[in-house]
């Protein structure tokens, strides 16, 4: 480890003041959670609308439990939001939580927002303060940003602390993470982060200290592993279909082996969202830059298997309704990329709906939370408020996001609304026997028809 490169200010005894740069999904959650841990927190974002909404106690997306926490923390007086970067001047720790979306013309991550956040912070932060990156970035970014920071503000420091929160569980994942990873170049940075996470450390949360590149890699390696697990089971689903097997039974059986584990083995239309797809692509792009392209070639196949699952479910639809889908009335249950979220970024459900509609079908979609986001993205799609309205007169129903309310549907009642009782379960989450005994023809990815 390097020698401490900046003036040691007295931390330890006084309560740290924290700034959080970027108040999207990750930043808004992190800011509210840091406040509930007792720190004074300033959330900073360049988007005045977002800031106004958060300051008024409203989160501009759906995340269970977050709005209640935000309102409680605003009331405590510890949490404030602003567009003014100079408000971070007297903070001790600055978390960078801005997005790193996929670039428009390639696989790599767009670093514009991370770079801009660092450039805005560097000239205003006080001596001895610590910038902590949480955004998912290509390996090497932290070292580059640290150099850039020290060139402008030589008595500050930069560490990396990747975030592993899942949408739908963001608050709990932030307050009770299954591990904390800190990438640091000196012991003082670790000391400050130990103070930030003192409550987690007291609760014995595993604490992994790494160098900067390893800490960046931990995040993309974890997401790549999860994506691989999902595509593995979806590849098995393809084999089960070809061989007349049942992927749900296969997944259950292999999952009992603790070395494999049963989670993330839910076969279906695959992974989407703002993280897994773009993270594996950015990881491949970075490996190529590093001259290690071959090491991650398998992720290309993981991506293809994932996208193929969307095509396979459309093939099932064609198998039922015929090659020509024009004029066919198809009802879709679910638009979000996963349940308990209104996020439709790279949503397999929405992608399939768009493709079916483009093939001429008349598609109606229901989603308890994501309809408005989906409508904004694809104004040509039709959305219905209720499940009954969505399936009215349908020739086929597709179940594409496994919301709990869809598992609670009574198929004996729903059958009265549709024209043809055909259900295709794209998530392997519905009770096949229940639907069949209610009179439905029931199909699912990776399951034989017996
Ligand atoms: C993912 C990771 O799980 C988090 O640990 C990480 O912090 C986050 O990305 C991130 O990088 O910020 P998230 O995108 O919220 O979290 O969603 P997941 O729960 O991982 O689900 C991703 C996708 O995989 C969803 O579309 C889901 O439907 C699909 N999936 C998941 C399956 O198709 N099968 C499964 O068995 C599990």
XYZ file of C-alpha atoms and ligand atoms in Angstrom:
487
model
C 0.000 0.000 0.000
C 1.109 3.546 -0.703
C 1.900 6.006 2.013
C -1.034 8.202 3.040
C -0.870 10.883 0.355
C -2.874 13.654 1.939
C -3.203 15.555 5.170
C -4.910 13.536 7.888
C -7.886 15.461 9.189
C -9.362 14.287 12.447
C -12.151 11.928 11.554
C -12.914 9.267 14.167
C -14.520 11.385 16.814
C -16.793 13.606 14.748
C -19.804 12.520 12.701
C -18.947 12.357 9.038
C -20.766 14.542 6.532
C -21.543 12.780 3.303
C -22.380 13.881 -0.225
C -23.936 11.547 -2.783
C -23.444 12.511 -6.423
C -26.158 11.222 -8.728
C -29.573 10.595 -7.226
C -30.925 7.938 -9.563
C -31.693 4.444 -8.417
C -28.404 3.805 -6.646
C -27.761 7.343 -5.364
C -31.238 8.065 -3.991
C -31.184 4.757 -2.110
C -27.646 5.272 -0.858
C -28.380 8.827 0.307
C -31.507 7.817 2.241
C -29.732 4.822 3.775
C -26.660 6.840 4.837
C -29.018 9.324 6.469
C -30.834 6.590 8.356
C -27.457 5.462 9.685
C -27.207 8.906 11.308
C -24.986 10.837 8.886
C -25.740 14.285 7.541
C -26.202 13.704 3.806
C -26.436 15.980 0.754
C -27.727 14.402 -2.445
C -26.488 16.245 -5.548
C -27.811 15.828 -9.068
C -27.618 17.896 -12.271
C -31.330 17.233 -12.959
C -33.367 19.942 -11.162
C -36.623 17.987 -11.594
C -35.206 14.918 -9.892
C -33.826 17.037 -7.067
C -37.144 18.848 -6.582
C -39.030 15.557 -6.518
C -36.675 13.955 -3.975
C -36.651 17.093 -1.816
C -40.451 16.891 -1.771
C -40.309 13.274 -0.613
C -41.194 11.618 -3.919
C -38.970 9.087 -5.682
C -39.281 9.248 -9.466
C -39.315 5.401 -9.802
C -40.871 2.457 -7.980
C -38.856 0.819 -5.222
C -40.621 -0.843 -2.279
C -39.946 0.957 1.032
C -37.734 3.718 -0.381
C -40.256 6.558 -0.489
C -41.236 5.986 3.162
C -37.558 5.990 4.168
C -36.890 9.144 2.130
C -39.753 11.001 3.805
C -38.620 9.908 7.257
C -35.045 11.046 6.602
C -36.108 14.399 5.110
C -38.125 14.995 8.272
C -35.089 14.176 10.435
C -33.295 17.171 8.853
C -30.197 15.086 8.084
C -30.999 14.595 4.390
C -31.131 17.384 1.768
C -30.918 17.552 -2.022
C -29.452 20.185 -4.326
C -28.130 20.779 -7.847
C -25.247 22.829 -6.450
C -21.948 20.919 -6.295
C -20.411 23.523 -4.016
C -22.756 22.212 -1.287
C -20.359 19.259 -1.029
C -17.533 21.589 0.095
C -17.708 20.721 3.780
C -18.452 17.005 3.338
C -15.873 14.418 4.379
C -16.927 11.608 2.052
C -18.364 11.922 -1.476
C -20.028 8.898 -3.053
C -20.198 8.904 -6.866
C -23.390 7.067 -7.823
C -24.025 8.232 -11.403
C -24.997 5.898 -14.238
C -22.680 4.171 -16.731
C -25.048 3.146 -19.549
C -23.968 1.326 -22.702
C -22.609 3.704 -25.372
C -24.880 4.149 -28.389
C -22.368 2.891 -30.944
C -20.693 -0.041 -29.212
C -20.504 -2.411 -26.235
C -18.497 -0.190 -23.870
C -19.789 1.788 -20.886
C -20.388 5.505 -21.314
C -18.140 7.252 -18.799
C -19.420 10.784 -19.458
C -21.360 11.072 -16.208
C -18.646 9.593 -13.983
C -16.018 11.898 -15.496
C -18.301 14.920 -15.166
C -19.047 14.107 -11.502
C -15.342 13.870 -10.677
C -14.578 17.097 -12.539
C -17.343 18.939 -10.709
C -16.262 17.631 -7.288
C -12.488 17.954 -7.559
C -12.199 21.752 -7.361
C -14.748 22.234 -4.567
C -14.115 19.498 -2.003
C -12.163 20.240 1.158
C -8.686 19.084 2.087
C -8.546 15.523 3.339
C -11.900 14.438 1.975
C -12.442 11.071 0.345
C -14.206 10.490 -2.983
C -15.712 6.999 -3.164
C -16.863 5.542 -6.464
C -19.880 3.238 -6.373
C -20.839 3.272 -10.067
C -20.104 0.141 -12.130
C -17.084 1.041 -14.250
C -14.502 -0.519 -16.569
C -11.459 -1.720 -14.631
C -8.802 0.998 -14.533
C -11.289 3.834 -14.092
C -10.628 4.315 -10.372
C -6.869 4.694 -10.822
C -7.431 7.137 -13.699
C -9.939 9.185 -11.697
C -7.688 9.201 -8.654
C -4.870 10.656 -10.699
C -7.228 13.265 -12.156
C -8.496 14.161 -8.674
C -5.040 14.471 -7.132
C -3.886 16.701 -9.995
C -6.595 19.204 -9.062
C -6.896 18.572 -5.329
C -3.656 16.942 -4.103
C -4.794 16.580 -0.494
C -7.830 14.479 -1.228
C -8.128 10.758 -1.983
C -10.251 8.328 -3.988
C -11.450 4.820 -3.135
C -13.844 2.374 -4.804
C -16.770 0.662 -3.097
C -18.904 -1.288 -5.599
C -22.614 -1.632 -4.993
C -24.483 -4.933 -5.230
C -28.057 -3.827 -4.571
C -30.901 -5.418 -6.499
C -33.886 -3.426 -7.713
C -36.900 -4.373 -5.637
C -34.677 -4.977 -2.571
C -32.589 -1.807 -2.783
C -33.100 -0.549 0.784
C -32.478 -3.862 2.485
C -29.500 -4.676 0.239
C -27.957 -1.283 1.110
C -28.575 -1.459 4.840
C -27.771 -5.162 5.169
C -25.342 -6.031 2.374
C -24.034 -9.598 2.180
C -20.515 -8.168 1.860
C -18.737 -4.820 1.664
C -15.870 -4.441 -0.767
C -13.504 -1.489 -0.533
C -10.785 -0.714 -3.030
C -8.200 1.545 -1.395
C -4.611 2.671 -1.876
C -3.873 3.457 1.779
C -5.054 2.661 5.290
C -6.626 6.047 5.968
C -9.151 5.566 3.165
C -10.045 2.187 4.674
C -10.356 3.768 8.106
C -12.850 6.354 6.814
C -14.896 3.686 5.076
C -14.862 1.577 8.234
C -16.397 4.557 9.999
C -19.094 4.950 7.311
C -19.966 1.268 7.592
C -19.405 0.896 11.343
C -22.913 -0.511 11.917
C -22.445 -3.203 9.272
C -19.046 -4.098 10.669
C -20.549 -4.413 14.135
C -23.073 -6.821 12.615
C -20.200 -8.919 11.195
C -20.807 -8.092 7.528
C -17.846 -9.554 5.615
C -15.356 -6.764 4.839
C -13.151 -7.282 1.794
C -10.233 -4.922 1.307
C -8.836 -4.850 -2.222
C -6.728 -2.738 -4.519
C -8.565 -0.402 -6.894
C -8.683 -2.672 -9.978
C -9.806 -5.720 -8.015
C -12.629 -3.800 -6.365
C -13.883 -2.677 -9.787
C -13.603 -6.203 -11.145
C -15.536 -7.747 -8.227
C -18.685 -5.994 -9.408
C -18.532 -6.978 -13.069
C -17.378 -10.490 -12.183
C -20.393 -10.927 -9.876
C -22.850 -9.706 -12.520
C -21.172 -11.837 -15.189
C -21.480 -14.896 -12.970
C -25.183 -14.216 -12.351
C -25.795 -13.696 -16.085
C -23.930 -16.933 -16.812
C -26.054 -18.848 -14.325
C -29.258 -17.607 -15.956
C -28.048 -18.324 -19.490
C -26.794 -21.742 -18.378
C -30.262 -22.764 -17.244
C -31.807 -21.254 -20.372
C -29.403 -23.326 -22.483
C -30.566 -26.375 -20.498
C -34.139 -25.293 -21.285
C -33.323 -25.465 -24.998
C -31.924 -28.968 -24.545
C -34.946 -30.022 -22.478
C -37.242 -28.840 -25.257
C -35.251 -30.802 -27.838
C -35.088 -33.938 -25.690
C -38.539 -33.838 -24.102
C -37.303 -32.997 -20.594
C -38.453 -30.499 -17.984
C -36.022 -27.697 -17.067
C -37.866 -26.808 -13.845
C -37.281 -30.314 -12.473
C -33.692 -30.271 -13.740
C -33.031 -26.915 -12.030
C -34.521 -28.148 -8.777
C -32.424 -31.300 -8.855
C -29.069 -29.634 -9.598
C -29.845 -26.799 -7.168
C -29.772 -29.173 -4.186
C -26.023 -29.451 -4.686
C -24.730 -26.640 -2.437
C -21.860 -26.054 -4.857
C -24.444 -25.131 -7.499
C -27.276 -23.650 -5.416
C -30.853 -23.165 -6.556
C -30.994 -19.374 -6.921
C -30.785 -17.724 -10.348
C -31.752 -20.988 -12.021
C -35.218 -19.827 -13.031
C -35.421 -20.620 -16.749
C -37.451 -18.302 -18.940
C -37.129 -15.291 -21.196
C -33.843 -14.303 -19.595
C -32.175 -11.349 -17.966
C -32.683 -7.672 -18.700
C -32.590 -4.391 -16.817
C -30.085 -1.591 -16.550
C -27.227 -3.754 -15.225
C -26.618 -7.363 -16.277
C -26.847 -6.908 -20.090
C -24.754 -3.728 -20.292
C -22.271 -4.906 -17.660
C -21.325 -8.107 -19.488
C -20.969 -6.151 -22.749
C -18.816 -3.440 -21.171
C -16.705 -6.158 -19.517
C -16.053 -7.774 -22.929
C -15.166 -4.396 -24.436
C -12.723 -3.679 -21.608
C -11.128 -7.140 -21.829
C -10.464 -6.505 -25.496
C -8.804 -3.164 -24.696
C -6.637 -4.979 -22.156
C -5.578 -7.588 -24.718
C -7.518 -10.311 -22.862
C -10.458 -10.646 -25.267
C -10.341 -14.445 -25.342
C -10.887 -14.731 -21.584
C -14.384 -13.312 -21.893
C -15.438 -14.735 -25.270
C -17.895 -16.974 -23.380
C -19.866 -13.879 -22.334
C -20.754 -13.322 -26.004
C -22.457 -16.714 -25.932
C -24.148 -15.850 -22.612
C -25.560 -12.744 -24.319
C -26.727 -14.742 -27.375
C -28.428 -17.439 -25.278
C -30.160 -14.655 -23.388
C -31.444 -12.901 -26.506
C -32.407 -16.252 -28.068
C -34.812 -16.920 -25.178
C -36.883 -13.960 -26.408
C -37.048 -15.438 -29.917
C -37.907 -18.887 -28.567
C -40.972 -17.607 -26.762
C -42.134 -15.934 -29.988
C -41.619 -19.282 -31.752
C -43.933 -20.850 -29.157
C -46.539 -18.183 -29.942
C -46.224 -18.958 -33.684
C -46.500 -22.658 -32.903
C -49.931 -21.974 -31.397
C -51.302 -19.221 -33.636
C -49.504 -19.915 -36.929
C -46.580 -18.203 -38.667
C -48.605 -15.152 -39.623
C -49.451 -13.220 -36.478
C -51.168 -10.309 -38.213
C -54.437 -9.387 -36.594
C -54.027 -11.962 -33.781
C -55.056 -10.667 -30.391
C -52.321 -11.406 -27.849
C -52.434 -10.365 -24.183
C -49.163 -9.824 -22.325
C -48.892 -9.940 -18.545
C -45.852 -7.921 -17.477
C -43.663 -5.182 -18.971
C -41.014 -4.600 -16.271
C -37.667 -6.400 -16.567
C -38.482 -8.144 -13.295
C -41.218 -7.990 -10.627
C -41.290 -5.295 -7.904
C -39.792 -2.779 -10.302
C -41.123 -0.250 -12.816
C -37.844 -0.416 -14.751
C -38.258 -1.308 -18.430
C -34.644 -0.811 -19.503
C -33.756 -3.758 -21.778
C -36.846 -5.560 -20.514
C -37.263 -8.976 -22.167
C -41.056 -8.687 -21.635
C -41.271 -5.390 -23.463
C -38.890 -6.466 -26.225
C -41.044 -9.530 -26.926
C -44.212 -7.398 -26.945
C -42.652 -4.983 -29.428
C -41.510 -7.825 -31.698
C -44.943 -9.475 -31.693
C -46.644 -6.192 -32.408
C -44.175 -5.531 -35.245
C -45.171 -8.938 -36.670
C -48.714 -7.608 -37.006
C -50.358 -8.903 -33.828
C -52.693 -6.743 -31.793
C -50.931 -6.680 -28.404
C -52.420 -5.492 -25.111
C -50.189 -5.285 -22.055
C -50.770 -5.170 -18.334
C -48.207 -4.332 -15.671
C -48.991 -3.175 -12.131
C -46.203 -0.574 -12.058
C -44.274 -0.330 -15.332
C -47.004 0.596 -17.850
C -46.302 4.302 -17.779
C -42.528 3.886 -18.332
C -43.182 1.300 -21.048
C -45.736 3.540 -22.767
C -43.270 6.434 -22.782
C -40.671 4.243 -24.467
C -43.083 2.598 -26.929
C -46.137 4.831 -27.436
C -47.506 2.475 -30.128
C -48.166 -0.321 -27.626
C -51.564 -0.659 -25.907
C -51.744 -0.862 -22.146
C -54.732 -1.812 -19.981
C -55.370 -0.949 -16.351
C -56.701 -4.363 -15.294
C -55.806 -7.962 -16.077
C -59.403 -8.622 -17.200
C -59.335 -5.754 -19.706
C -55.933 -6.877 -20.936
C -56.992 -10.455 -21.713
C -60.530 -9.675 -22.981
C -61.007 -11.603 -26.247
C -57.335 -12.714 -26.359
C -56.356 -15.594 -28.597
C -53.306 -16.254 -26.437
C -51.951 -14.949 -23.133
C -48.229 -14.497 -22.456
C -46.916 -14.324 -18.886
C -43.629 -12.396 -19.114
C -42.904 -10.748 -15.722
C -43.542 -12.852 -12.641
C -45.468 -10.380 -10.466
C -47.155 -12.005 -7.473
C -50.615 -10.839 -8.667
C -50.245 -13.026 -11.758
C -49.550 -16.105 -9.648
C -52.711 -15.282 -7.712
C -54.930 -15.247 -10.832
C -57.789 -17.753 -10.689
C -57.545 -19.487 -14.097
C -61.152 -20.743 -13.807
C -62.320 -17.105 -13.824
C -59.824 -15.782 -16.369
C -60.822 -18.447 -18.901
C -64.214 -16.725 -19.224
C -62.570 -13.545 -20.550
C -60.400 -14.940 -23.339
C -61.245 -16.199 -26.819
C -58.762 -19.101 -26.740
C -57.517 -20.408 -23.395
C -53.821 -20.638 -24.286
C -51.259 -19.556 -21.692
C -47.532 -19.371 -22.445
C -45.540 -18.922 -19.251
C -42.310 -17.132 -20.182
C -41.073 -17.177 -16.589
C -41.883 -20.724 -15.435
C -43.608 -19.199 -12.436
C -47.262 -20.254 -12.801
C -48.759 -23.504 -11.493
C -49.099 -25.574 -14.657
C -51.418 -28.206 -13.136
C -53.789 -25.551 -11.815
C -54.043 -23.848 -15.218
C -54.465 -27.125 -17.068
C -57.177 -28.393 -14.766
C -59.009 -25.086 -15.278
C -59.139 -25.926 -18.997
C -56.161 -23.966 -20.338
C -53.630 -25.166 -22.864
C -50.415 -24.394 -20.966
C -46.963 -24.055 -22.514
C -43.660 -22.924 -21.020
C -40.044 -22.586 -22.104
C -37.992 -25.694 -21.410
C -40.882 -27.968 -20.451
C -42.223 -30.917 -22.374
C -45.971 -31.020 -22.920
C -46.699 -34.183 -20.941
C -28.366 -7.069 -10.625
C -27.584 -7.858 -9.572
O -28.377 -8.956 -9.109
C -27.215 -6.967 -8.385
O -26.430 -7.682 -7.457
C -26.420 -5.760 -8.919
O -26.070 -4.866 -7.871
C -27.271 -5.014 -9.933
O -27.613 -5.912 -11.012
C -26.459 -3.869 -10.447
O -25.478 -4.089 -11.143
O -26.743 -2.725 -10.071
P -30.932 -6.302 -10.821
O -30.564 -5.773 -12.181
O -31.739 -5.472 -9.902
O -29.595 -6.677 -10.006
O -31.749 -7.623 -11.085
P -31.593 -9.191 -10.820
O -32.422 -9.575 -9.671
O -30.174 -9.609 -10.835
O -32.290 -9.755 -12.146
C -31.723 -9.486 -13.428
C -32.522 -10.150 -14.514
O -32.341 -11.557 -14.483
C -34.042 -9.916 -14.444
O -34.505 -9.626 -15.758
C -34.576 -11.245 -13.965
O -35.885 -11.489 -14.421
C -33.585 -12.225 -14.594
N -33.486 -13.516 -13.899
C -33.057 -13.571 -12.611
C -33.809 -14.676 -14.576
O -34.203 -14.658 -15.763
N -33.701 -15.885 -13.926
C -33.279 -15.957 -12.652
O -33.185 -17.098 -12.129
C -32.942 -14.779 -11.970
